[in-house]
Amino acid sequence: MAIRFFNTLSRQIEEFIPREPGHARLYTCGPTVYNYAHIGNFRAYIFEDLLQRHLEYRGLKVTRVMNLTDVDDKTIRGCRAAGVPLAEFTQPFKNAFFEDLDTLRIKRADHFPEATAANHIERMISMIGTLMEKGHAYRADDGSVYFRIRSFADYGKLAHFNLDELRDGVRVRSDEYEKENVGDFALWKSWDEADGDVGWDSPWGRGRPGWHIECSAMATGILGEELDIHCGGEDNIFPHHEAEIAQTECVTGRPFVRLWMHCKHLQVEGSKMAKSAGNFFTLRDLTEKGWTGREVRYALISVKYREPLNFTFDGLSAARSALQRLDEWMMRLRSLAVGASGEVAVEGAEAFDLALDDDLNISAALGAVFEMIRDTNRRMDAANLTPNEAAYLLRWLEGVNSVLVFGPDVEPVSEEVHQILERRAEARAAKEWKLSDTLRDEILALGWIVKDTKEGQKLSPAAPVAMHH
Ligand code: AMP
Ligand code: ZN
């Protein structure tokens, strides 16, 4: 079956066909590094991670770019308030961001371009130059350069509005008097005092790029003029992505992106996440409360990206128990699979793949996993699942885990195995070698090979399956 996704541009579910067969070029808007990313941001990044991993699971090569916005109003305000240079201000937030990606098991993009890198700034300036030459941009009284939205007939095609309606409906704010149209957005912001020592020289004087042109330049600079997929949270649709389309298509004369995918916003305990509401969480806030990255990832991934996700502490507890069930099931399978001589397929395994092919229907995919757990637990209770079926399920789980990455950080070891290990340590201390060997065999029967090292007994799984990410 084909892989199908909802396209924000067409507002339809479409079959996904990359321009180059077997290779998806993906751009995802990254964090503005003026603060720690919050769990809403991570909902977006985990949705994008699921997308990438599913495409890879289905055999596609994915080249992914995620930018870091390290110059904009917020970062400049932050570095001015802290009294340090911009790069020094943003560096700790960049570092924290990468640590958080690891905690949440998010696969690293192939490229993490930074807006302030010289080659990207150069490309932004060159794109703005082209837009000026073609009449899509103009300089205003304050020296800034704006994009003329009236010059692009398709403006509004992503957010689905008509330019004429927009103009009639919007009141012109007095501080924007210098623009031709209230909807025109800045490509280049001329330097003013609030910018301090942040600025680059350009044909339009000293200044800095607008946020939208940063993404257009980094995306096309690395992935080429036409992308397969561009993602972000729903707040990015307008104006950010609408502006990216306008700028890029006016420069290249070609369609910028085939498939636009946006995830719905995260809510916390039923309302909008806001510092003032006291429901604002970074990942660090949650790990300090004792929740693991694995649990937070599961809670954030478990609702389909196009549905609103209400993040609650009850939801985190539910994630914890679901993962515990998974671990217990794995332990049972491991000890059963020790006696396997091969693999025998178990019915229902392909439901997981098909669910994700269907616009990343994660609820159905997780439903398929937990139905499999329920069914086969019942069969194990009745001593009615064979070792070869258990071996098959462990390998199936490895594939599922390459997409969800919900497995344990370290292989779970049952209480029973721990107790035998203790008895075996005592036996060895008393030089009772025969007893030690018998206990080793008992541990093997439960799915573990035990080795004696200088640091004591070490376990490794007897069935050749690992659940690492
Ligand atoms: P920002 O750092 O604000 O540019 O946002 C980085 C990414 O997180 C963008 O793709 C946003 O659309 C996304 N995002 C921001 N807030 C939320 C939220 N509450 N829920 C989901 N995604 C969000
Ligand atoms: Zn962007």
XYZ file of C-alpha atoms and ligand atoms in Angstrom:
493
model
C 0.000 0.000 0.000
C 1.111 3.525 -0.666
C 2.232 5.942 2.021
C -0.265 8.760 2.307
C -0.161 12.056 4.173
C -2.409 15.061 4.648
C -1.063 18.038 2.723
C -1.811 21.445 4.298
C -1.423 22.973 0.837
C -4.096 20.901 -0.927
C -6.034 20.097 2.252
C -6.180 16.513 1.084
C -4.694 13.156 1.845
C -2.227 12.435 -0.936
C 0.056 9.621 -1.874
C 3.615 10.568 -0.999
C 5.881 10.508 -4.039
C 9.324 12.078 -3.604
C 10.840 13.795 -6.633
C 13.788 11.429 -6.621
C 12.489 7.881 -6.226
C 13.378 6.447 -2.835
C 14.796 9.687 -1.416
C 12.837 12.192 0.681
C 14.225 15.675 1.220
C 12.797 17.031 4.433
C 13.039 20.458 6.049
C 11.784 21.032 9.573
C 11.724 24.410 11.298
C 13.904 24.237 14.382
C 14.098 26.084 17.655
C 14.707 29.741 18.284
C 17.587 29.431 20.725
C 16.776 32.189 23.213
C 15.463 29.830 25.883
C 15.025 26.134 26.634
C 12.620 24.449 24.212
C 9.259 23.579 25.819
C 7.356 20.336 25.497
C 5.088 21.889 22.849
C 8.142 22.366 20.634
C 9.051 18.769 21.320
C 5.654 17.561 20.210
C 6.539 19.029 16.812
C 10.052 17.519 16.793
C 8.805 14.085 17.868
C 6.124 14.108 15.170
C 8.876 14.899 12.650
C 11.034 12.148 14.127
C 8.197 9.653 13.703
C 7.760 10.809 10.103
C 11.452 10.381 9.309
C 11.760 7.019 11.032
C 8.646 5.634 9.369
C 9.859 6.673 5.914
C 13.187 5.004 6.657
C 11.452 1.888 7.969
C 9.599 1.788 4.647
C 12.929 1.786 2.833
C 13.298 5.443 1.847
C 16.430 7.443 2.327
C 15.701 10.670 4.206
C 17.867 13.765 4.107
C 16.706 16.055 6.837
C 17.566 19.633 7.680
C 16.569 21.341 10.922
C 17.617 24.938 11.315
C 18.554 26.787 14.464
C 17.206 30.319 14.549
C 20.034 32.074 16.324
C 19.279 35.632 15.297
C 15.866 37.301 15.566
C 14.110 39.800 17.848
C 14.010 37.387 20.795
C 17.649 36.304 20.683
C 18.784 39.898 20.274
C 16.641 41.049 23.188
C 18.048 38.202 25.264
C 21.697 38.915 24.580
C 21.210 42.623 25.211
C 19.545 41.918 28.549
C 22.324 39.485 29.497
C 24.994 41.923 28.305
C 26.878 39.313 26.281
C 27.549 38.855 22.553
C 24.779 37.101 20.602
C 26.759 33.897 19.965
C 27.683 33.609 23.628
C 24.053 34.059 24.634
C 22.653 31.404 22.278
C 25.355 28.721 22.770
C 24.041 27.235 26.060
C 20.540 26.953 24.558
C 21.955 25.211 21.495
C 23.766 22.740 23.753
C 20.649 22.147 25.846
C 18.627 21.555 22.704
C 20.925 18.761 21.545
C 20.906 17.174 24.997
C 17.102 17.243 24.970
C 17.004 15.620 21.515
C 19.061 12.751 22.931
C 16.910 12.429 26.043
C 13.844 12.140 23.813
C 15.602 9.749 21.413
C 15.044 12.075 18.469
C 17.256 11.150 15.566
C 19.731 13.845 14.652
C 19.044 15.667 11.385
C 21.729 15.431 8.709
C 22.217 19.192 8.883
C 21.596 21.736 11.627
C 22.301 25.016 9.832
C 22.598 28.145 11.948
C 21.121 31.313 10.538
C 24.175 33.384 11.493
C 26.643 31.238 9.516
C 28.419 33.356 6.882
C 27.415 31.189 3.906
C 23.730 31.303 4.867
C 23.719 35.061 5.467
C 25.321 35.411 2.037
C 22.573 33.334 0.443
C 19.847 35.340 2.214
C 21.346 38.565 0.884
C 21.582 37.121 -2.613
C 17.947 35.956 -2.544
C 16.792 39.381 -1.349
C 18.843 40.926 -4.190
C 17.021 38.765 -6.725
C 13.648 39.712 -5.221
C 14.582 43.409 -5.516
C 15.625 42.974 -9.148
C 12.395 41.181 -10.016
C 10.226 43.819 -8.339
C 9.008 41.593 -5.505
C 10.730 43.662 -2.829
C 11.209 47.322 -2.009
C 13.054 49.494 0.442
C 10.993 51.430 2.925
C 11.756 54.814 4.514
C 13.547 53.186 7.452
C 15.975 51.416 5.097
C 14.473 47.967 5.682
C 13.581 45.759 2.741
C 10.064 44.316 2.530
C 8.460 41.640 0.405
C 5.563 42.992 -1.661
C 2.837 40.403 -1.125
C 0.724 41.990 -3.890
C 3.402 40.922 -6.368
C 2.811 37.205 -5.778
C -0.582 36.064 -7.025
C -0.418 32.823 -5.041
C 0.059 34.547 -1.685
C -2.351 32.866 0.725
C -2.376 29.465 -0.980
C -1.014 27.629 2.061
C -3.090 29.336 4.755
C -6.053 29.361 2.357
C -7.069 32.956 2.248
C -7.627 35.421 -0.501
C -5.463 38.521 -0.550
C -8.395 40.840 -1.221
C -10.274 39.550 1.791
C -7.194 39.939 3.927
C -6.618 43.562 2.983
C -10.192 44.556 3.683
C -10.266 42.815 7.023
C -7.081 44.155 8.543
C -6.621 47.498 10.203
C -3.362 49.247 9.477
C -1.285 49.746 12.586
C 0.301 53.172 12.830
C 3.795 51.843 13.533
C 3.825 50.115 10.191
C 3.153 53.220 8.144
C 6.245 52.801 6.040
C 5.083 49.607 4.358
C 3.036 49.606 1.148
C 0.737 46.948 2.531
C 0.196 45.908 6.109
C 0.856 42.284 5.167
C 4.261 42.979 3.622
C 6.954 41.326 5.691
C 10.571 42.201 6.326
C 13.301 40.489 4.320
C 16.061 42.679 5.707
C 15.733 44.766 8.867
C 17.972 47.786 8.925
C 20.124 48.182 12.006
C 18.864 50.239 14.890
C 20.171 50.867 18.374
C 18.293 47.981 19.924
C 20.390 45.634 17.753
C 23.608 46.576 19.558
C 26.562 44.949 17.845
C 24.415 42.433 15.951
C 24.449 43.165 12.224
C 25.818 42.317 8.802
C 26.693 44.560 5.878
C 24.482 44.307 2.808
C 23.660 46.301 -0.341
C 20.916 47.901 1.814
C 23.240 48.869 4.613
C 23.914 47.259 7.941
C 21.124 45.089 9.264
C 19.912 41.552 9.760
C 17.714 39.072 7.920
C 14.029 38.545 8.626
C 13.108 35.185 10.135
C 11.274 33.906 7.046
C 14.137 34.424 4.589
C 16.452 32.554 6.963
C 14.506 29.334 6.437
C 14.118 29.822 2.671
C 17.856 30.321 2.265
C 18.929 27.439 4.500
C 16.373 25.043 3.007
C 17.224 25.710 -0.646
C 20.927 26.114 0.067
C 21.189 22.604 1.463
C 18.319 20.636 -0.101
C 17.962 22.365 -3.465
C 15.174 24.531 -4.883
C 12.390 21.955 -4.586
C 11.764 20.049 -1.354
C 9.649 16.973 -0.822
C 8.362 17.754 2.658
C 8.397 20.801 4.911
C 7.100 20.523 8.490
C 6.412 22.610 11.533
C 3.796 23.292 14.165
C 0.470 24.755 13.025
C 1.489 28.236 14.193
C 4.124 28.181 11.441
C 1.559 28.022 8.623
C 0.989 31.738 8.682
C 2.869 33.935 8.273
C 6.113 31.932 8.384
C 5.534 29.212 5.794
C 3.309 31.365 3.615
C 6.178 33.845 3.468
C 8.731 31.110 2.757
C 6.681 29.988 -0.253
C 6.306 33.530 -1.592
C 9.991 34.431 -1.312
C 11.333 31.155 -2.602
C 8.968 30.742 -5.530
C 9.539 34.338 -6.612
C 13.282 33.676 -6.650
C 13.275 30.228 -8.298
C 10.103 30.328 -10.390
C 9.346 26.753 -9.291
C 7.101 25.129 -6.706
C 9.043 25.175 -3.438
C 7.540 22.228 -1.521
C 5.397 19.245 -2.547
C 4.012 18.319 0.839
C 3.424 20.594 3.820
C 2.795 18.863 7.132
C 1.868 20.637 10.370
C 1.166 19.299 13.826
C -1.544 20.663 16.077
C -0.533 22.532 19.158
C 0.066 20.890 22.468
C -2.211 21.883 25.305
C -1.360 21.326 28.943
C -4.017 20.138 31.388
C -6.648 21.390 28.956
C -5.386 24.899 28.332
C -2.785 26.787 26.380
C 0.685 26.439 27.795
C 1.797 29.780 29.212
C 4.261 30.869 31.867
C 1.523 32.933 33.532
C -0.796 29.914 33.756
C 1.856 27.940 35.635
C 1.532 25.053 33.163
C 4.642 25.806 31.164
C 7.094 22.900 31.037
C 10.480 22.312 29.552
C 11.759 18.765 29.273
C 14.064 19.520 32.186
C 11.098 20.418 34.408
C 9.688 16.942 33.803
C 12.912 14.968 34.222
C 13.484 16.812 37.511
C 10.118 15.484 38.651
C 11.347 11.955 37.937
C 9.826 11.333 34.500
C 12.168 9.734 31.996
C 12.776 10.845 28.437
C 11.311 7.536 27.333
C 8.050 8.270 29.162
C 7.798 11.849 27.908
C 8.499 10.696 24.347
C 5.766 8.091 24.599
C 3.247 10.587 25.977
C 4.029 13.074 23.185
C 4.035 10.547 20.351
C 0.881 8.690 21.314
C -1.695 11.096 19.848
C -1.908 11.627 16.106
C -0.142 14.774 14.958
C -3.248 16.322 13.420
C -5.277 15.946 16.586
C -4.915 18.236 19.559
C -2.834 16.669 22.305
C -3.712 17.470 25.871
C -0.605 16.866 27.955
C -1.421 15.841 31.527
C 0.342 14.132 34.399
C -2.290 11.407 34.175
C -1.174 10.950 30.584
C 2.427 10.547 31.743
C 1.369 7.931 34.292
C -0.522 6.099 31.563
C 2.640 6.188 29.443
C 4.586 4.707 32.346
C 2.206 1.768 32.750
C 2.018 1.114 29.005
C 5.804 0.911 28.858
C 5.882 -1.363 31.868
C 3.533 -3.758 30.080
C 5.833 -3.663 27.100
C 8.868 -4.492 29.263
C 7.105 -7.393 30.977
C 6.018 -8.802 27.646
C 9.555 -8.565 26.293
C 10.933 -10.413 29.311
C 8.431 -13.217 28.822
C 9.243 -13.459 25.133
C 12.956 -13.542 25.849
C 12.799 -16.505 28.149
C 10.438 -18.337 25.788
C 12.592 -17.601 22.730
C 15.663 -19.255 24.263
C 14.418 -22.585 22.952
C 13.768 -21.300 19.407
C 15.172 -23.093 16.393
C 13.864 -20.554 13.873
C 10.939 -18.169 13.427
C 7.243 -18.687 12.839
C 5.133 -15.684 11.903
C 2.318 -14.490 14.171
C -0.805 -13.040 12.601
C -1.578 -9.333 12.931
C 1.990 -8.019 12.770
C 1.519 -5.959 9.598
C -1.299 -3.845 11.074
C 1.337 -1.591 12.634
C 2.994 -0.703 9.312
C -0.286 -0.100 7.537
C -1.524 2.224 10.270
C 1.496 4.501 9.942
C 1.281 4.470 6.137
C -2.154 6.001 6.657
C -1.130 9.577 7.517
C 0.890 8.434 10.570
C -2.119 7.011 12.349
C -0.300 6.411 15.594
C -3.393 5.515 17.626
C -4.090 2.598 15.307
C -0.392 1.659 15.256
C -0.123 1.575 19.052
C -3.475 -0.202 19.162
C -1.968 -2.921 16.964
C 1.073 -3.263 19.232
C -0.939 -3.554 22.434
C -3.439 -5.905 20.868
C -0.530 -8.141 19.943
C 0.723 -7.931 23.529
C -2.709 -8.810 24.918
C -3.260 -11.755 22.550
C 0.145 -13.306 22.950
C 0.203 -12.795 26.730
C -2.999 -14.809 26.828
C -1.406 -17.496 24.698
C 1.661 -17.567 26.938
C -0.609 -17.895 30.007
C -2.062 -20.975 28.343
C 1.424 -22.255 27.386
C 0.226 -21.951 23.827
C 2.879 -19.769 22.167
C 5.888 -21.515 20.663
C 9.542 -20.468 21.090
C 9.736 -19.876 17.331
C 6.762 -17.519 17.508
C 8.392 -15.703 20.413
C 11.570 -15.302 18.346
C 9.519 -13.896 15.483
C 7.769 -11.417 17.801
C 11.071 -10.208 19.225
C 12.340 -9.449 15.742
C 9.057 -7.795 14.789
C 9.373 -5.674 17.900
C 12.807 -4.599 16.821
C 11.310 -3.154 13.616
C 8.493 -1.458 15.522
C 11.054 -0.049 17.914
C 13.119 1.413 15.085
C 10.115 3.679 14.422
C 8.690 4.332 17.900
C 11.923 4.010 19.892
C 9.917 3.126 22.972
C 12.073 0.257 24.249
C 13.865 0.320 27.591
C 17.240 2.038 27.972
C 18.672 -1.117 29.456
C 17.288 -4.594 28.998
C 14.804 -5.251 31.780
C 15.785 -8.149 34.016
C 13.106 -9.887 36.055
C 13.163 -10.126 39.852
C 13.512 -13.908 39.498
C 16.747 -13.551 37.518
C 18.073 -11.074 40.088
C 17.453 -13.563 42.896
C 19.200 -16.400 41.076
C 22.128 -14.080 40.389
C 22.419 -13.359 44.108
C 22.348 -17.035 45.013
C 24.936 -17.702 42.338
C 27.244 -15.002 43.720
C 27.016 -16.650 47.152
C 27.690 -20.086 45.657
C 30.787 -18.789 43.898
C 32.055 -17.080 47.038
C 31.741 -20.450 48.789
C 33.477 -22.156 45.831
C 30.422 -24.341 45.173
C 31.106 -24.637 41.455
C 28.507 -27.250 40.653
C 25.717 -25.190 42.169
C 27.066 -22.153 40.334
C 26.770 -24.008 37.000
C 23.246 -25.189 37.746
C 22.199 -21.636 38.519
C 23.848 -20.441 35.304
C 21.656 -22.878 33.379
C 18.564 -21.649 35.223
C 19.409 -18.093 34.198
C 19.903 -19.223 30.604
C 16.488 -20.838 30.677
C 15.075 -17.418 31.602
C 16.700 -15.824 28.565
C 20.089 -14.606 29.780
C 23.696 -15.625 29.298
C 25.745 -14.898 32.408
C 29.486 -14.250 32.179
C 31.873 -13.961 35.111
C 34.105 -10.910 34.888
C 36.434 -9.081 37.256
C 33.549 -6.763 38.104
C 31.269 -9.690 38.838
C 28.488 -11.388 36.885
C 27.430 -9.765 33.579
C 24.204 -10.545 31.717
C 23.547 -10.488 27.985
C 20.315 -11.563 26.276
C 20.356 -15.121 24.976
C 18.072 -14.351 22.023
C 19.961 -12.244 19.473
C 17.705 -9.202 19.677
C 18.534 -5.794 21.035
C 16.203 -2.881 21.666
C 18.593 0.005 21.446
C 18.036 3.183 19.570
P 9.840 28.272 17.799
O 11.065 27.993 18.626
O 8.799 29.073 18.486
O 10.185 28.815 16.431
O 9.106 26.867 17.546
C 9.783 25.717 17.107
C 8.779 24.693 16.599
O 7.873 24.280 17.635
C 7.890 25.203 15.469
O 7.732 24.167 14.510
C 6.582 25.514 16.163
O 5.489 25.451 15.286
C 6.510 24.406 17.200
N 5.655 24.727 18.360
C 5.676 25.830 19.138
N 4.759 25.760 20.134
C 4.123 24.560 19.999
C 3.076 23.871 20.723
N 2.490 24.378 21.818
N 2.694 22.648 20.259
C 3.298 22.098 19.178
N 4.278 22.680 18.480
C 4.698 23.908 18.855
Zn 11.261 28.017 9.514
